[in-house]
Tab-separated table of C-alpha atoms in Angstrom:
chain	number	residue	atom	x	y	z
Z	1	UNK	CA	119.804	115.465	88.668
Z	2	UNK	CA	118.138	116.411	85.823
Z	3	UNK	CA	114.594	114.918	86.000
Z	4	UNK	CA	110.820	115.728	84.241
Z	5	UNK	CA	109.312	114.069	86.821
Z	6	UNK	CA	109.631	111.877	90.031
Z	7	UNK	CA	107.473	108.846	91.166
Z	8	UNK	CA	107.471	107.890	94.517
Z	9	UNK	CA	105.339	104.431	94.400
Z	10	UNK	CA	107.558	103.207	97.672
Z	11	UNK	CA	106.366	102.124	101.253
Z	12	UNK	CA	108.998	105.161	102.659
Z	13	UNK	CA	108.850	107.453	100.518
Z	14	UNK	CA	112.754	108.140	101.210
Z	15	UNK	CA	113.467	108.782	98.504
Z	16	UNK	CA	110.588	112.138	97.729
Z	17	UNK	CA	111.317	113.492	101.687
Z	18	UNK	CA	115.263	113.442	100.155
Z	19	UNK	CA	115.605	114.428	97.417
Z	20	UNK	CA	112.960	117.252	98.533
Z	21	UNK	CA	115.164	117.855	101.439
Z	22	UNK	CA	118.481	118.123	100.224
Z	23	UNK	CA	117.634	118.781	96.293
Z	24	UNK	CA	115.080	121.509	96.629
Z	25	UNK	CA	112.898	118.707	93.750
Z	26	UNK	CA	109.062	119.396	93.421
Z	27	UNK	CA	108.824	117.522	90.277
Z	28	UNK	CA	107.869	114.148	92.484
Z	29	UNK	CA	103.960	113.167	92.844
Z	30	UNK	CA	103.650	110.402	95.857
Z	31	UNK	CA	101.417	107.520	95.186
Z	32	UNK	CA	100.768	106.390	99.242
Z	33	UNK	CA	100.106	102.805	99.709
Z	34	UNK	CA	97.049	102.629	103.064
Z	35	UNK	CA	96.365	105.282	105.468
Z	36	UNK	CA	100.149	106.799	105.782
Z	37	UNK	CA	99.011	110.262	105.670
Z	38	UNK	CA	102.014	111.195	107.623
Z	39	UNK	CA	104.200	110.591	105.212
Z	40	UNK	CA	106.479	111.836	102.564
Z	41	UNK	CA	107.732	114.171	105.921
Z	42	UNK	CA	105.915	116.788	105.132
Z	43	UNK	CA	103.785	115.083	102.917
Z	44	UNK	CA	103.803	117.004	99.362
Z	45	UNK	CA	102.260	116.011	95.986
Z	46	UNK	CA	100.061	112.905	97.136
Z	47	UNK	CA	97.624	110.130	95.300
Z	48	UNK	CA	94.944	108.454	96.646
Z	49	UNK	CA	93.047	105.644	95.156
Z	50	UNK	CA	90.014	106.094	96.719
Z	51	UNK	CA	87.215	108.907	96.358
Z	52	UNK	CA	86.849	107.608	100.252
Z	53	UNK	CA	90.442	107.129	100.909
Z	54	UNK	CA	90.806	110.782	99.491
Z	55	UNK	CA	88.045	111.823	102.046
Z	56	UNK	CA	89.347	110.042	104.989
Z	57	UNK	CA	92.583	111.650	103.761
Z	58	UNK	CA	91.663	115.648	104.117
Z	59	UNK	CA	89.710	114.289	107.327
Z	60	UNK	CA	93.492	113.581	109.072
Z	61	UNK	CA	94.136	117.318	107.565
Z	62	UNK	CA	95.927	116.546	103.661
Z	63	UNK	CA	94.352	117.267	100.744
Z	64	UNK	CA	95.281	114.459	98.018
Z	65	UNK	CA	94.517	113.514	94.343
Z	66	UNK	CA	92.870	111.064	93.723
Z	67	UNK	CA	93.316	108.322	90.444
Z	68	UNK	CA	91.695	104.617	90.857
Z	69	UNK	CA	93.723	101.550	91.124
Z	70	UNK	CA	94.406	99.652	88.109
Z	71	UNK	CA	94.779	95.975	86.973
Z	72	UNK	CA	95.358	94.220	83.927
Z	73	UNK	CA	91.382	93.440	82.647
Z	74	UNK	CA	92.981	91.862	79.037
Z	75	UNK	CA	94.742	89.379	81.550
Z	76	UNK	CA	91.847	89.661	84.021
Z	77	UNK	CA	89.465	88.060	81.929
Z	78	UNK	CA	86.212	85.619	82.205
Z	79	UNK	CA	87.757	82.207	80.449
Z	80	UNK	CA	85.746	79.721	78.474
Z	81	UNK	CA	85.099	77.810	80.565
Z	82	UNK	CA	82.272	76.249	83.138
Z	83	UNK	CA	82.244	78.249	86.776
Z	84	UNK	CA	82.918	75.865	90.025
Z	85	UNK	CA	80.550	74.642	92.230
Z	86	UNK	CA	82.633	77.022	94.529
Z	87	UNK	CA	82.843	79.953	96.827
Z	88	UNK	CA	86.225	82.124	96.775
Z	89	UNK	CA	88.293	83.369	99.929
Z	90	UNK	CA	91.876	84.848	98.836
Z	91	UNK	CA	93.952	87.643	100.583
Z	92	UNK	CA	96.375	88.424	103.030
Z	93	UNK	CA	96.028	86.507	106.541
Z	94	UNK	CA	95.078	88.857	108.791
Z	95	UNK	CA	91.545	89.188	110.749
Z	96	UNK	CA	91.292	92.190	109.073
Z	97	UNK	CA	90.557	90.678	105.559
Z	98	UNK	CA	86.951	88.393	107.180
Z	99	UNK	CA	88.389	84.733	106.692
Z	100	UNK	CA	86.790	84.449	110.349
Z	101	UNK	CA	82.867	85.604	108.666
Z	102	UNK	CA	84.187	83.642	105.901
Z	103	UNK	CA	84.696	80.533	107.923
Z	104	UNK	CA	81.243	80.797	109.244
Z	105	UNK	CA	78.820	81.651	106.322
Z	106	UNK	CA	80.429	78.056	105.016
Z	107	UNK	CA	80.190	76.132	108.752
Z	108	UNK	CA	76.548	77.660	108.830
Z	109	UNK	CA	75.523	76.834	104.788
Z	110	UNK	CA	77.779	75.084	104.119
Z	111	UNK	CA	78.933	76.482	100.377
Z	112	UNK	CA	82.407	74.918	99.530
Z	113	UNK	CA	85.375	77.945	100.184
Z	114	UNK	CA	88.283	77.298	98.967
Z	115	UNK	CA	90.591	79.442	101.105
Z	116	UNK	CA	94.178	80.674	98.698
Z	117	UNK	CA	96.811	83.042	100.818
Z	118	UNK	CA	101.044	83.175	100.802
Z	119	UNK	CA	102.564	81.949	103.929
Z	120	UNK	CA	105.546	83.591	102.604
Z	121	UNK	CA	106.418	86.296	104.808
Z	122	UNK	CA	106.040	85.864	109.040
Z	123	UNK	CA	102.846	87.911	109.586
Z	124	UNK	CA	101.128	85.820	106.882
Z	125	UNK	CA	102.457	82.667	108.615
Z	126	UNK	CA	101.738	84.176	112.400
Z	127	UNK	CA	97.763	84.035	110.796
Z	128	UNK	CA	97.521	82.012	108.575
Z	129	UNK	CA	99.196	79.288	110.789
Z	130	UNK	CA	95.281	79.762	113.357
Z	131	UNK	CA	93.209	79.893	110.168
Z	132	UNK	CA	94.006	75.708	109.208
Z	133	UNK	CA	93.997	74.866	112.597
Z	134	UNK	CA	90.206	75.744	111.979
Z	135	UNK	CA	90.167	75.067	107.991
Z	136	UNK	CA	91.325	71.684	109.244
Z	137	UNK	CA	88.178	71.302	110.899
Z	138	UNK	CA	85.538	72.481	108.231
Z	139	UNK	CA	84.885	70.123	105.505
Z	140	UNK	CA	83.482	71.759	103.215
Z	141	UNK	CA	86.465	74.489	102.961
Z	142	UNK	CA	89.593	73.780	101.220
Z	143	UNK	CA	93.490	75.579	101.644
Z	144	UNK	CA	95.212	75.967	98.584
Z	145	UNK	CA	98.340	78.097	99.074
Z	146	UNK	CA	98.662	80.698	97.388
Z	147	UNK	CA	102.484	80.797	95.041
Z	148	UNK	CA	103.968	83.935	95.793
Z	149	UNK	CA	107.245	83.390	91.947
Z	150	UNK	CA	105.808	84.108	89.423
Z	151	UNK	CA	103.123	81.824	88.283
Z	152	UNK	CA	101.302	84.024	91.304
Z	153	UNK	CA	99.292	86.277	88.660
Z	154	UNK	CA	98.231	83.442	86.233
Z	155	UNK	CA	97.500	80.988	89.538
Z	156	UNK	CA	95.436	83.912	91.192
Z	157	UNK	CA	93.233	84.448	87.689
Z	158	UNK	CA	91.540	80.487	87.284
Z	159	UNK	CA	90.908	80.610	90.739
Z	160	UNK	CA	88.982	83.968	90.147
Z	161	UNK	CA	87.393	82.599	87.134
Z	162	UNK	CA	86.149	79.381	87.950
Z	163	UNK	CA	84.149	80.391	91.338
Z	164	UNK	CA	80.935	81.182	91.287
Z	165	UNK	CA	81.035	84.054	94.026
Z	166	UNK	CA	84.127	86.075	95.503
Z	167	UNK	CA	83.374	86.427	99.052
Z	168	UNK	CA	85.733	89.051	101.073
Z	169	UNK	CA	83.474	89.973	104.754
Z	170	UNK	CA	86.436	92.457	105.738
Z	171	UNK	CA	85.933	94.150	108.497
Z	172	UNK	CA	87.346	97.018	108.073
Z	173	UNK	CA	87.776	100.052	105.682
Z	174	UNK	CA	89.257	99.053	102.453
Z	175	UNK	CA	90.867	102.213	100.891
Z	176	UNK	CA	90.398	100.375	97.648
Z	177	UNK	CA	90.087	96.854	96.794
Z	178	UNK	CA	93.059	95.210	94.055
Z	179	UNK	CA	91.382	92.066	94.573
Z	180	UNK	CA	87.894	92.884	94.585
Z	181	UNK	CA	88.030	94.616	91.254
Z	182	UNK	CA	90.903	91.492	89.955
Z	183	UNK	CA	87.631	89.137	90.362
Z	184	UNK	CA	85.029	91.617	88.297
Z	185	UNK	CA	88.077	91.621	86.146
Z	186	UNK	CA	87.487	88.098	85.410
Z	187	UNK	CA	83.810	87.829	85.692
Z	188	UNK	CA	83.486	87.309	89.388
Z	189	UNK	CA	80.372	89.260	91.300
Z	190	UNK	CA	81.836	90.478	94.527
Z	191	UNK	CA	79.871	89.937	98.268
Z	192	UNK	CA	81.695	91.686	100.032
Z	193	UNK	CA	80.935	94.383	102.391
Z	194	UNK	CA	79.282	98.074	101.930
Z	195	UNK	CA	82.611	99.863	103.534
Z	196	UNK	CA	85.028	102.480	103.091
Z	197	UNK	CA	85.997	101.985	99.392
Z	198	UNK	CA	83.491	98.650	98.537
Z	199	UNK	CA	80.640	101.086	97.342
Z	200	UNK	CA	82.685	102.642	94.370
Z	201	UNK	CA	82.815	99.901	93.228
Z	202	UNK	CA	80.604	96.999	94.399
Z	203	UNK	CA	76.959	98.128	93.691
Z	204	UNK	CA	74.562	95.950	95.098
Z	205	UNK	CA	72.461	93.269	92.946
Z	206	UNK	CA	74.420	95.016	90.525
Z	207	UNK	CA	77.563	93.358	89.930
Z	208	UNK	CA	77.994	91.477	93.519
Z	209	UNK	CA	75.686	92.183	96.782
Z	210	UNK	CA	76.379	94.435	99.829
Z	211	UNK	CA	75.834	92.568	103.306
Z	212	UNK	CA	75.458	94.581	106.656
Z	213	UNK	CA	75.252	91.872	109.005
Z	214	UNK	CA	76.828	87.549	109.291
Z	215	UNK	CA	72.812	86.882	108.981
Z	216	UNK	CA	72.586	89.588	105.737
Z	217	UNK	CA	75.981	87.134	103.830
Z	218	UNK	CA	73.786	84.254	104.918
Z	219	UNK	CA	70.923	85.307	103.017
Z	220	UNK	CA	73.115	86.606	99.923
Z	221	UNK	CA	74.457	82.823	99.376
Z	222	UNK	CA	70.941	81.002	100.241
Z	223	UNK	CA	68.572	83.147	98.959
Z	224	UNK	CA	70.386	86.002	96.917
Z	225	UNK	CA	72.870	84.630	94.646
Z	226	UNK	CA	70.923	81.995	93.077
Z	227	UNK	CA	67.937	83.427	92.660
Z	228	UNK	CA	70.415	85.701	90.177
Z	229	UNK	CA	71.562	82.456	88.671
Z	230	UNK	CA	68.262	80.879	87.737
Z	231	UNK	CA	67.260	84.341	86.499
Z	232	UNK	CA	70.396	86.027	84.355
Z	233	UNK	CA	69.572	84.943	81.420
Z	234	UNK	CA	65.550	85.536	81.446
Z	235	UNK	CA	65.998	88.509	82.815
Z	236	UNK	CA	68.083	92.549	82.361
Z	237	UNK	CA	70.193	93.702	85.403
Z	238	UNK	CA	69.922	89.886	87.536
Z	239	UNK	CA	72.982	88.691	85.128
Z	240	UNK	CA	76.052	89.455	88.097
Z	241	UNK	CA	79.008	87.476	86.191
Z	242	UNK	CA	77.888	89.738	82.697
Z	243	UNK	CA	78.339	92.939	84.888
Z	244	UNK	CA	81.594	91.947	86.961
Z	245	UNK	CA	83.262	92.047	83.808
Z	246	UNK	CA	81.649	95.166	82.191
Z	247	UNK	CA	82.414	97.346	86.137
Z	248	UNK	CA	85.616	96.392	86.133
Z	249	UNK	CA	86.097	98.237	83.226
Z	250	UNK	CA	86.525	101.172	85.119
Z	251	UNK	CA	88.981	100.266	87.052
Z	252	UNK	CA	91.710	99.705	83.842
Z	253	UNK	CA	96.130	99.919	83.759
Z	254	UNK	CA	94.875	102.926	80.818
Z	255	UNK	CA	92.901	104.699	83.034
Z	256	UNK	CA	94.842	105.073	85.172
Z	257	UNK	CA	97.469	105.669	83.324
Z	258	UNK	CA	95.824	108.233	81.410
Z	259	UNK	CA	94.970	110.310	84.472
Z	260	UNK	CA	98.315	109.339	85.246
Z	261	UNK	CA	99.705	111.646	83.006
Z	262	UNK	CA	97.649	114.826	83.508
Z	263	UNK	CA	99.393	114.246	86.978
Z	264	UNK	CA	102.594	114.865	85.493
Z	265	UNK	CA	101.445	118.090	82.348
Z	266	UNK	CA	100.396	119.873	85.871
Z	267	UNK	CA	104.248	119.251	87.893
Z	268	UNK	CA	105.237	120.108	84.540
Z	269	UNK	CA	103.584	123.113	84.209
Z	270	UNK	CA	105.109	124.342	87.614
Z	271	UNK	CA	100.872	123.618	90.013
Z	272	UNK	CA	101.939	121.415	93.587
Z	273	UNK	CA	99.400	120.331	95.705
């Protein structure tokens, strides 16, 4: 098997394991998804996607390289159209993604909230159907199914572009946050929790709002974001929407590619970690 670099992005990392154990290949990079620090077995040449993720891996005994994940910021970009008066929650249906909190916020504040997610997989359906029962009882919340076909990205982009803000009160340590970067790239500020890698992506009062408690979220919706809207044309630093787009340019495909090319060169020079 003659190849310069093997880059394993699979969930199982079985290809990397077998190529190393059966053929002695070490010219392999493993980009992991999630806290799967034991994979490949044994773990080697692992790349994580945020500083928090890298530090968490090290706490679990695994030294990694870090390269931020990237989004297509040419595709995910603001439109010239007017934003609509809704907040957006878009993610995988799972309790860790903060939909319970988002629905509480919508009920308390009366904001229009659009919820979008997929029912394609069984685990999505398990939680999604439970959430839909609650959504039916909240008149200011609308569910829009998220297609998982060739229209998936175009559909998401339009939801991001038109939203006043992306509401993502995730209640666990996000290791990165790809949807958060997509929203920012569309010029949509993010309202989220300062957990996991979120503070690396969202800076409070600059490109979004960070909230510790439910009351913080209420205040963000009813006071802080409206203040930013009133002042964005007149006071420096208040234009969260402009700042959102600019901050997303830190997380591009091009930058991720450039950093991976440097790791490829290290592998070609015989370096491993």
